[in-house]
PDB file of C-alpha atoms and ligand atoms in Angstrom:
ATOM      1  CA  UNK A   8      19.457   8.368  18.790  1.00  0.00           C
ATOM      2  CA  UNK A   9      19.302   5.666  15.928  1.00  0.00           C
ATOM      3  CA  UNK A  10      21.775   6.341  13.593  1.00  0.00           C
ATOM      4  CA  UNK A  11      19.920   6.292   9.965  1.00  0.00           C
ATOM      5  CA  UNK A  12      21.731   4.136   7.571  1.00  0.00           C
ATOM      6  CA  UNK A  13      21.756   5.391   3.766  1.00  0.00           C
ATOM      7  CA  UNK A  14      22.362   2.655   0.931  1.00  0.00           C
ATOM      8  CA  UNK A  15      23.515   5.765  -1.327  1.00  0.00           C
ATOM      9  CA  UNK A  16      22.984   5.603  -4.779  1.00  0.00           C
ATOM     10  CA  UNK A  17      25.847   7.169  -6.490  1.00  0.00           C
ATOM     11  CA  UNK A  18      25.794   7.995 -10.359  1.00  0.00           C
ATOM     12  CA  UNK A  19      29.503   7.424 -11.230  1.00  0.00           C
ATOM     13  CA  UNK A  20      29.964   8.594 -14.566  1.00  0.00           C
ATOM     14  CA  UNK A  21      33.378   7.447 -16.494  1.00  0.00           C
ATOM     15  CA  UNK A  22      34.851   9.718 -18.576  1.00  0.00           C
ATOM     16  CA  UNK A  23      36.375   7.268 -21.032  1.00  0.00           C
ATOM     17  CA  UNK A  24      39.730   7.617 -22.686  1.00  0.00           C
ATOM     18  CA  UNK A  25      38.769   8.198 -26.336  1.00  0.00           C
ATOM     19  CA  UNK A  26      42.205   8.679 -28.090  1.00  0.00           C
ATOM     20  CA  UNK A  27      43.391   6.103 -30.995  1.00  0.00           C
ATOM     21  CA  UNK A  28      46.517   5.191 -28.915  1.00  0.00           C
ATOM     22  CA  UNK A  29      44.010   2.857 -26.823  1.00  0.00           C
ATOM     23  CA  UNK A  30      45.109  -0.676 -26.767  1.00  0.00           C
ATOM     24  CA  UNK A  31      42.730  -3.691 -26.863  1.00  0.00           C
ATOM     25  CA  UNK A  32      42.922  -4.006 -23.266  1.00  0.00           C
ATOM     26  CA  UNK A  33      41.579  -0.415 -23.170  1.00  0.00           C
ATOM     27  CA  UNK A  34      38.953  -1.256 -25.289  1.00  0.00           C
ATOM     28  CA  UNK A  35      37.725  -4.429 -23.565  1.00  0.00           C
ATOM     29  CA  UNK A  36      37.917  -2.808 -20.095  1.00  0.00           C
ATOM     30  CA  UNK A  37      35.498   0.274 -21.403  1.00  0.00           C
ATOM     31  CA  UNK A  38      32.011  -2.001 -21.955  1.00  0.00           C
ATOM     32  CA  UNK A  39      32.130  -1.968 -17.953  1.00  0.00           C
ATOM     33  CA  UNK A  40      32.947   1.425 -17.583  1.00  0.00           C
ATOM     34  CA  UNK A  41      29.432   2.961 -18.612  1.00  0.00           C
ATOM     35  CA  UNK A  42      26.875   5.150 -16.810  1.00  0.00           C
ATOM     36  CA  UNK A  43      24.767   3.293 -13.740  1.00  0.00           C
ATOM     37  CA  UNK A  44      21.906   1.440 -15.562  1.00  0.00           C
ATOM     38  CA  UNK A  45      23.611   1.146 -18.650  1.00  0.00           C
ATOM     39  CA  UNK A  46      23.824  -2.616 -18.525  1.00  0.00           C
ATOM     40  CA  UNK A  47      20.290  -2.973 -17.382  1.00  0.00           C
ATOM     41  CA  UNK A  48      18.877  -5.404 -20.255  1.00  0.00           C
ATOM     42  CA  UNK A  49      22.054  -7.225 -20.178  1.00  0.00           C
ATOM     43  CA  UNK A  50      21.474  -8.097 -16.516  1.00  0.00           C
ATOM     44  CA  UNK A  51      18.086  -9.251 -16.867  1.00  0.00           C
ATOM     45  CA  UNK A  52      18.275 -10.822 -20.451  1.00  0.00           C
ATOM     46  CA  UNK A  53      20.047 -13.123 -21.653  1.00  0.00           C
ATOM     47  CA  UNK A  54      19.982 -11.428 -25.328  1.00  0.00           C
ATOM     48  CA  UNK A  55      23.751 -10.012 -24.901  1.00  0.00           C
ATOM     49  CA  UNK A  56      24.756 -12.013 -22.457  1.00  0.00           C
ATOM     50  CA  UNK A  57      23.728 -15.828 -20.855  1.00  0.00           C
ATOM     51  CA  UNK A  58      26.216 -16.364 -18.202  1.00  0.00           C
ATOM     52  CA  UNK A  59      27.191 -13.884 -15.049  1.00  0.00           C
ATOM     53  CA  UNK A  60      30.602 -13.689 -13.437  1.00  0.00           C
ATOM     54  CA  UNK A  61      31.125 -11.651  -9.777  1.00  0.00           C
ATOM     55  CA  UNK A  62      34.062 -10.634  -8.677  1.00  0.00           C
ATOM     56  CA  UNK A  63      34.265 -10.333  -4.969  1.00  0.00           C
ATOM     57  CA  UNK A  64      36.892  -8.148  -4.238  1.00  0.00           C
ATOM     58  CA  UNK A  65      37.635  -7.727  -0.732  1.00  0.00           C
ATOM     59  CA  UNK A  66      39.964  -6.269   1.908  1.00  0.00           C
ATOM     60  CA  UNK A  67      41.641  -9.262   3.703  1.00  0.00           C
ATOM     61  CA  UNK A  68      39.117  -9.915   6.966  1.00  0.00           C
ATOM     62  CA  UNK A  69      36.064  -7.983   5.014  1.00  0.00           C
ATOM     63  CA  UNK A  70      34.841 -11.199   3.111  1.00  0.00           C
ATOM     64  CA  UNK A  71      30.898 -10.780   3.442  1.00  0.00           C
ATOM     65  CA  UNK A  72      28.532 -13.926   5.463  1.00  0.00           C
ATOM     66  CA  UNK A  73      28.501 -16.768   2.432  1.00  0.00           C
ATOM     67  CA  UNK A  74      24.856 -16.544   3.336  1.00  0.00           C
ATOM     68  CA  UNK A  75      24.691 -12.955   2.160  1.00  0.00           C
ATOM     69  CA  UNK A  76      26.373 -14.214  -1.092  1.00  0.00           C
ATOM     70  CA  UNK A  77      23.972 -16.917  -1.466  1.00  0.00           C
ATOM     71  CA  UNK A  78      21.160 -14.905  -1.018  1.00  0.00           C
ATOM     72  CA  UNK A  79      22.040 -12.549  -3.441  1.00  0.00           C
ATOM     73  CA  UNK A  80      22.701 -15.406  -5.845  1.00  0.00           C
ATOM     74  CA  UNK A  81      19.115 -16.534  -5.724  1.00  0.00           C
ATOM     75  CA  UNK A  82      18.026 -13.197  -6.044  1.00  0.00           C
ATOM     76  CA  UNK A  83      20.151 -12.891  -9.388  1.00  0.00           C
ATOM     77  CA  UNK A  84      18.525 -16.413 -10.732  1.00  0.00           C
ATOM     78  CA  UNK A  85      14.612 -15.312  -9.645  1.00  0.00           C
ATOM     79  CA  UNK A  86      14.962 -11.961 -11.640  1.00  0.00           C
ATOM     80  CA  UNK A  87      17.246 -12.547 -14.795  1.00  0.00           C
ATOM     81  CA  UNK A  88      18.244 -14.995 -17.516  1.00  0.00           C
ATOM     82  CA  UNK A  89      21.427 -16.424 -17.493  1.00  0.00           C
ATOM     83  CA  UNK A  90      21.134 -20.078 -18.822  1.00  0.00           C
ATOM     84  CA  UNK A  91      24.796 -20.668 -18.797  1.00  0.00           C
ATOM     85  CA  UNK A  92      24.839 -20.040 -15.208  1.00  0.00           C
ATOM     86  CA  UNK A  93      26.080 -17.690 -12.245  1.00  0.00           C
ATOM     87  CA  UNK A  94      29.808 -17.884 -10.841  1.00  0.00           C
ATOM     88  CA  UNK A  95      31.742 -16.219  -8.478  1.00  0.00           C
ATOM     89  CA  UNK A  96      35.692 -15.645  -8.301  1.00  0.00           C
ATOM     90  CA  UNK A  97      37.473 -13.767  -5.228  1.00  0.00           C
ATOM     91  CA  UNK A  98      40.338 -12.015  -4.667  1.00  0.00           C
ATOM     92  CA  UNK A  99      41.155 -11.122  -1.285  1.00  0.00           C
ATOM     93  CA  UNK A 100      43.627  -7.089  -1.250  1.00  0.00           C
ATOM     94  CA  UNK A 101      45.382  -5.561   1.475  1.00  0.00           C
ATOM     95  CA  UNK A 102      43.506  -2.625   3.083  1.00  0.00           C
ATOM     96  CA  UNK A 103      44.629   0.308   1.157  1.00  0.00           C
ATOM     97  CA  UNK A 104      44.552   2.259   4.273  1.00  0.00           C
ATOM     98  CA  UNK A 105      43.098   5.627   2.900  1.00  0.00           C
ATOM     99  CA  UNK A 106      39.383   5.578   4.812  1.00  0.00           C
ATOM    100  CA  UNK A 107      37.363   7.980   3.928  1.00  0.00           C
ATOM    101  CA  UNK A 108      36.766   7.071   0.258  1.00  0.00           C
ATOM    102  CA  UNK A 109      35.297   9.037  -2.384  1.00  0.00           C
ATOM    103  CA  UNK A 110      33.718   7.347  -5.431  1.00  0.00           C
ATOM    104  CA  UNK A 111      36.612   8.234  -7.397  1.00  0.00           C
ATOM    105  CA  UNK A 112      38.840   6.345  -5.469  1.00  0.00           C
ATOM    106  CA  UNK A 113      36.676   3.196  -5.313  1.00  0.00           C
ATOM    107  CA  UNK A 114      36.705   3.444  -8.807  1.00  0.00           C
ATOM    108  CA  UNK A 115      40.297   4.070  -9.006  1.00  0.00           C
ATOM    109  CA  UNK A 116      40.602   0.437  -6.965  1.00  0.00           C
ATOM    110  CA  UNK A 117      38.830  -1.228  -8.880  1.00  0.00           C
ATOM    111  CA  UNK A 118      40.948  -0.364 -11.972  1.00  0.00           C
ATOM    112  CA  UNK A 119      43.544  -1.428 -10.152  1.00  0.00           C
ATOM    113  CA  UNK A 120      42.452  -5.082  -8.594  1.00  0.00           C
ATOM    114  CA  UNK A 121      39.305  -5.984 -11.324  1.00  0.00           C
ATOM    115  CA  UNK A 122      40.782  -8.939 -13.575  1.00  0.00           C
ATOM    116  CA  UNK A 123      36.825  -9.874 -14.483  1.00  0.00           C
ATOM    117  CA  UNK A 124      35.838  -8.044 -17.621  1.00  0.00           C
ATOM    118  CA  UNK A 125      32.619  -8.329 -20.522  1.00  0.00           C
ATOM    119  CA  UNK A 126      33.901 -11.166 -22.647  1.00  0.00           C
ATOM    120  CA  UNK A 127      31.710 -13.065 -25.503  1.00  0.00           C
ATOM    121  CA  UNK A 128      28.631 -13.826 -23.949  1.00  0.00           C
ATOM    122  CA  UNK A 129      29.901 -13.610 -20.212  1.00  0.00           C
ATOM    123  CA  UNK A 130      28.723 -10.865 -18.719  1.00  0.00           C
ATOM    124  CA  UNK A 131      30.527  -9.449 -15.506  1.00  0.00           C
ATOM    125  CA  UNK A 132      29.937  -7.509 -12.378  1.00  0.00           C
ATOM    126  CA  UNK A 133      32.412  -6.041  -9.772  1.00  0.00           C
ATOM    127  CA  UNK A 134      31.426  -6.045  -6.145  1.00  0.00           C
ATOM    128  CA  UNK A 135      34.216  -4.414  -3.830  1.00  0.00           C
ATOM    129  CA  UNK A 136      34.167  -4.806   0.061  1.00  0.00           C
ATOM    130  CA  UNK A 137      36.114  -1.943   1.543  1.00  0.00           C
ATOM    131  CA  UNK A 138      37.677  -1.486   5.057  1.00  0.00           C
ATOM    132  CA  UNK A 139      36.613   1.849   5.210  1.00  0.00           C
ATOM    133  CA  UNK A 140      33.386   4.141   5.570  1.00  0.00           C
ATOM    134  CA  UNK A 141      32.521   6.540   2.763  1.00  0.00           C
ATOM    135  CA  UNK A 142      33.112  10.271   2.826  1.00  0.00           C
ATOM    136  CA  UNK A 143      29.723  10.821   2.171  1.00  0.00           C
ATOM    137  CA  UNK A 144      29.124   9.809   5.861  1.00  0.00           C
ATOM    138  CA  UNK A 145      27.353  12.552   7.625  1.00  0.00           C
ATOM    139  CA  UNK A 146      26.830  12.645  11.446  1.00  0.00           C
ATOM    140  CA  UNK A 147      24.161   9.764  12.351  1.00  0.00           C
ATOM    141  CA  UNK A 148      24.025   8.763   8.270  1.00  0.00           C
ATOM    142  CA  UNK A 149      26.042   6.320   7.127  1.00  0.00           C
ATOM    143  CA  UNK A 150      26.506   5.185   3.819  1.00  0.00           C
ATOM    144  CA  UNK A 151      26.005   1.249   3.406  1.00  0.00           C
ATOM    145  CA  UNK A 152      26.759   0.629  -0.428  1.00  0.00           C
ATOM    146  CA  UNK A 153      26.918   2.367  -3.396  1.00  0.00           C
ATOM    147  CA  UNK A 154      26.007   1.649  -7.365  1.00  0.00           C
ATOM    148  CA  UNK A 155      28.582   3.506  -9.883  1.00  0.00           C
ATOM    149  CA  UNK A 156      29.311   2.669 -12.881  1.00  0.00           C
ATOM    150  CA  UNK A 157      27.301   0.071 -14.678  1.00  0.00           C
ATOM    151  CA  UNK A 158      28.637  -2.949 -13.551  1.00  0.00           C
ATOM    152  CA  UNK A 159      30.457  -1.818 -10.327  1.00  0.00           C
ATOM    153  CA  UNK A 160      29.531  -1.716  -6.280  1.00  0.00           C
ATOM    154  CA  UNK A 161      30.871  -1.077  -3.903  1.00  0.00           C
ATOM    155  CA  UNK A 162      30.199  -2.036   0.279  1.00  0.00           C
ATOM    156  CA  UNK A 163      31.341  -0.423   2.987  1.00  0.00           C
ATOM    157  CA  UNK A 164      31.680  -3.606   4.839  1.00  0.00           C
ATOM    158  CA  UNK A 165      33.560  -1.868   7.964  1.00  0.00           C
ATOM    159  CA  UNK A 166      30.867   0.446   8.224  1.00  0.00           C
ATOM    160  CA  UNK A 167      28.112  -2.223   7.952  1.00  0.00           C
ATOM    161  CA  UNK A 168      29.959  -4.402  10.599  1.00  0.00           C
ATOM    162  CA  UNK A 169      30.112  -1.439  13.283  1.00  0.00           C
ATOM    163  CA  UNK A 170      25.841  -1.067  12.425  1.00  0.00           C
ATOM    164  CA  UNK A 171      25.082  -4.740  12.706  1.00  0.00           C
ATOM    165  CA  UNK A 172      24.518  -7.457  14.834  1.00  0.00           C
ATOM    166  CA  UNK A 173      24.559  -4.829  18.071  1.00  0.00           C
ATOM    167  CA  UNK A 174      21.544  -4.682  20.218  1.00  0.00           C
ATOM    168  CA  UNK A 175      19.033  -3.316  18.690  1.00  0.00           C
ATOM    169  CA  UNK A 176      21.016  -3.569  15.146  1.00  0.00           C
ATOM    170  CA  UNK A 177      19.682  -5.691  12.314  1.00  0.00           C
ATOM    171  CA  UNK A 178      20.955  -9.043  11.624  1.00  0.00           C
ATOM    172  CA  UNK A 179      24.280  -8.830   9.573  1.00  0.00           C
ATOM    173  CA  UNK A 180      23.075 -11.111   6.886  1.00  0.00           C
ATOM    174  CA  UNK A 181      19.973  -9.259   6.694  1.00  0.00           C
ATOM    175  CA  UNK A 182      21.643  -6.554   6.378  1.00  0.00           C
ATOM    176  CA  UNK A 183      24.628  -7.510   4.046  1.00  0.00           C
ATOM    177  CA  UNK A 184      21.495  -8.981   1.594  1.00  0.00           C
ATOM    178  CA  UNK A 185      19.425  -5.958   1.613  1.00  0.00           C
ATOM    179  CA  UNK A 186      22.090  -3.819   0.828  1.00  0.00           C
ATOM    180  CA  UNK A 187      23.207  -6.331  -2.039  1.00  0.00           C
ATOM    181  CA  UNK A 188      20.171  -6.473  -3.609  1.00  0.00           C
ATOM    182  CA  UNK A 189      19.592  -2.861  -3.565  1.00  0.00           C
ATOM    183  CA  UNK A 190      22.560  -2.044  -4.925  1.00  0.00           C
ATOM    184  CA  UNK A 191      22.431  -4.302  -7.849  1.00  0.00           C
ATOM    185  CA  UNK A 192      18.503  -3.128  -8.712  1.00  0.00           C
ATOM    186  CA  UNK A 193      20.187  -0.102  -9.539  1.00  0.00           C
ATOM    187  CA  UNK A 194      22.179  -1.808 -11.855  1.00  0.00           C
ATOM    188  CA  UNK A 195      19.322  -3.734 -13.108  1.00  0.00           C
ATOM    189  CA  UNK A 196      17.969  -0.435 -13.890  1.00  0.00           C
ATOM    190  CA  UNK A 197      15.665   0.759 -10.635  1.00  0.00           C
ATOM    191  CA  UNK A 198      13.713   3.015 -10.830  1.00  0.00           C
ATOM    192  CA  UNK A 199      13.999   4.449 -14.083  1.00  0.00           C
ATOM    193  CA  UNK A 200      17.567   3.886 -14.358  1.00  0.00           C
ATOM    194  CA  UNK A 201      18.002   2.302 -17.504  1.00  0.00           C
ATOM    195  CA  UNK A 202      14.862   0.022 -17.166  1.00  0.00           C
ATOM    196  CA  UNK A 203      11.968   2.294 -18.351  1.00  0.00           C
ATOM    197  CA  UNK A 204       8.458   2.306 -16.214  1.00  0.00           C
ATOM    198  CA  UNK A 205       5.536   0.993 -17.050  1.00  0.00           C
ATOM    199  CA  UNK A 206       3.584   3.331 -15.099  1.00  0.00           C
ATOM    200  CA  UNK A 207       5.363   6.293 -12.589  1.00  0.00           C
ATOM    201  CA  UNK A 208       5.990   5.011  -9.170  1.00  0.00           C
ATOM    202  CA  UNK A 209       9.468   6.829  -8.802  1.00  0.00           C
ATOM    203  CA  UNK A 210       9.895   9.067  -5.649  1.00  0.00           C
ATOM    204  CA  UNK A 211      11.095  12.530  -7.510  1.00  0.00           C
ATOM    205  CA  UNK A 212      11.809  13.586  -4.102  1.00  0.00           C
ATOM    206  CA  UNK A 213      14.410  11.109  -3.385  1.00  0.00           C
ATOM    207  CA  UNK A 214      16.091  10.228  -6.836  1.00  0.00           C
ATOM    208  CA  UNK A 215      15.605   6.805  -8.332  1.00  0.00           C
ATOM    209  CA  UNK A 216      13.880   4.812  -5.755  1.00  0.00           C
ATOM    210  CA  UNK A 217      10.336   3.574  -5.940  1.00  0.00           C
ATOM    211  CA  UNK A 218       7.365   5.565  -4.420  1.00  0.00           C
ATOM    212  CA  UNK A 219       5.937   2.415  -2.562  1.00  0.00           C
ATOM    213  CA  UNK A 220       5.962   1.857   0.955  1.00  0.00           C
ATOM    214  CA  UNK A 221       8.242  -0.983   1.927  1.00  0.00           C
ATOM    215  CA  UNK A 222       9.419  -2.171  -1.519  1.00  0.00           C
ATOM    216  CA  UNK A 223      13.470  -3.105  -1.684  1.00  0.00           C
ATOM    217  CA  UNK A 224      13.887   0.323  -3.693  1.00  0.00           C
ATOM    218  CA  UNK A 225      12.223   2.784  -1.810  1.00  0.00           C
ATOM    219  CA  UNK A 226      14.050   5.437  -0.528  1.00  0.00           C
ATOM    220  CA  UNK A 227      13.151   4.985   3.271  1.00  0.00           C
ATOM    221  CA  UNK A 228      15.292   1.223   2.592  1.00  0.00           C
ATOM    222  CA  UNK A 229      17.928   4.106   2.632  1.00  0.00           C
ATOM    223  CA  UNK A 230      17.163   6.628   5.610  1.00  0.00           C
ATOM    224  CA  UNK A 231      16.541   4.891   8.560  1.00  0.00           C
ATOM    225  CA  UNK A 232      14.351   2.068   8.489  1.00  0.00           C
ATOM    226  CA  UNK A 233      15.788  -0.428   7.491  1.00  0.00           C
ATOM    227  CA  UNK A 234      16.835  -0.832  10.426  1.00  0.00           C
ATOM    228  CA  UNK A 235      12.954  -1.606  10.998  1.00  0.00           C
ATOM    229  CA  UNK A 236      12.470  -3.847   8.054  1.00  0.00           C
ATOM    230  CA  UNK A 237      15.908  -5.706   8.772  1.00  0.00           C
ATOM    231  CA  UNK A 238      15.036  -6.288  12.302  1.00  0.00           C
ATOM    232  CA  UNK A 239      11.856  -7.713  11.469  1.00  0.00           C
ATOM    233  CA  UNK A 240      13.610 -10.936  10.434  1.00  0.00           C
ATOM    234  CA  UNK A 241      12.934 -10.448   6.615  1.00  0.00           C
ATOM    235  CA  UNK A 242      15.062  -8.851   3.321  1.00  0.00           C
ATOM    236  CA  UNK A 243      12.605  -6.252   1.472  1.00  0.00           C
ATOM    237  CA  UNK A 244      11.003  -7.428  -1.754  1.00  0.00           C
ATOM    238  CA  UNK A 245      10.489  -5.564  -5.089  1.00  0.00           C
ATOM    239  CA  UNK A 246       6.824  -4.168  -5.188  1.00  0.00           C
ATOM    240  CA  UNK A 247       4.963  -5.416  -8.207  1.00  0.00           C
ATOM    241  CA  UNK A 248       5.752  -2.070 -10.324  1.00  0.00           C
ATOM    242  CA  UNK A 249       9.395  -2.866  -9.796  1.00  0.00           C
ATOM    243  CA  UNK A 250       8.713  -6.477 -11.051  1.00  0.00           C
ATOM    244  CA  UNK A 251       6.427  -5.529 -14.069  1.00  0.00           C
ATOM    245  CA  UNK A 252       9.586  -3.074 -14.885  1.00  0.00           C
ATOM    246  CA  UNK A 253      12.318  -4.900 -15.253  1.00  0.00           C
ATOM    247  CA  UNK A 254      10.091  -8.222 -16.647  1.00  0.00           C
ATOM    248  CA  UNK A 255       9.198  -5.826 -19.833  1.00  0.00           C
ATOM    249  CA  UNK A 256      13.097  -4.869 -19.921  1.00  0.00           C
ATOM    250  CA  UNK A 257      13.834  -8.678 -20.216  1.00  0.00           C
ATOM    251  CA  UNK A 258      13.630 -10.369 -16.866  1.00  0.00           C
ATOM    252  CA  UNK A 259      11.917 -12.618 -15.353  1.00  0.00           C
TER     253      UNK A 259
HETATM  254 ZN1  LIG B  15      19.306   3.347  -3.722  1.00  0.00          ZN
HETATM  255 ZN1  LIG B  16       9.264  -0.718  -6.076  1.00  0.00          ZN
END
């Protein structure tokens, strides 16, 4: 039997330290530590914010296919506005060696290795590669990637790796940019997340994914077939509902 592969959406919310002994640092560090879809219009605007710096952050040996970062690049430049541009920075870490990971203590990482915070009118976005599989991992499910916070992923690139490039496995860059760009249209504020819709296509059933068939946020990208769609030689696209969303919420 397949195994299905879930792309689980996660809402990670940060209980900020509110107490007047907060330095500056503190302070700067808590405009990324907001509720998933927060950050939504400052994604896809470029009212807030007109330039976009990643962070790769990745276990030494878990570096994603450049191709996969490329494609997620020209996904970024399609569906937002940031005039002053798009750049990446990386920082390889050593694994910390504690597989399976709760949210918590991908979050926890990232406190401890993010250097890339909000700063005038850079926005920035946190994208950790992890050696290990998440605990939400459930007999044939597997978790892919998950959105937390508002400007945080993370990808379970070990897991990915061991459901790729097999036979009968999708393509690892497929793979690797489907999972990408799903994760971040969360954080762009799919489906209802932040980005309001024009009209209800959102799958109650299956939390905020997009009722249609075969669109990058529906909920079946997460339970199974994507194995389907990623075989099939192509990377999902947003449906026109998910398009008309996040144009009226300041995209493109
Ligand atoms: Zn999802
Ligand atoms: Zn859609």
């Amino acid at each position: 039997m397949k195994k299905a592969l879930y792309l689980l959406l996660s809402l990670y919310i940060f209980i900020g330290c509110s107490n007047d002994s907060s330095t500056n640092d503190e302070d700067i560090k808590r405009a990324n530590r907001q509720t998933t879809g927060a950050s939504a219009n400052d994604f896809l605007s470029d009212d807030n914010f007109n330039s976009l710096t990643i962070e790769l952050i990745y276990v030494t040996g878990y570096r994603p296919n450049q191709s996969s970062i490329d494609n997620l690049e020209s996904f970024i430049q399609e569906r937002t506005y940031k005039p002053g541009g798009i750049n990446f920075v990386e920082r390889a870490i050593a694994s910390p060696a504690n597989s399976p990971y709760t949210i918590q203590e991908i979050a926890d990482l990232e406190n401890d290795y993010r250097e890339e915070y909000n700063m005038g009118d850079n926005l920035t976005l946190s994208i950790m590669f992890i050696d290990g599989k998440s605990d939400q991992d459930e007999g044939n499910s597997v978790v892919l990637g998950t959105a937390y916070r508002n400007t945080s992923m993370v990808i379970y690139q070990n897991t990915l790796e061991q459901n790729s490039n097999g036979v009968g496995e999708p393509d690892r860059v497929m793979l690797e940019s489907t999972v990408l760009r799903h994760e971040l249209s969360h954080l762009f504020g799919l489906v209802d997340l932040g980005t309001p819709m024009l009209q209800d296509h959102k799958d109650e059933a299956n939390g905020h994914h997009c009722d249609v068939q075969d669109c990058l946020m529906n909920y079946q990208v997460e339970a199974g077939s994507v194995f389907d769609m990623a075989s099939g030689g192509t990377i999902p696209s947003l449906d026109p509902l998910c398009l008309a969303d996040l144009k009226a919420n300041g995209g493109k």
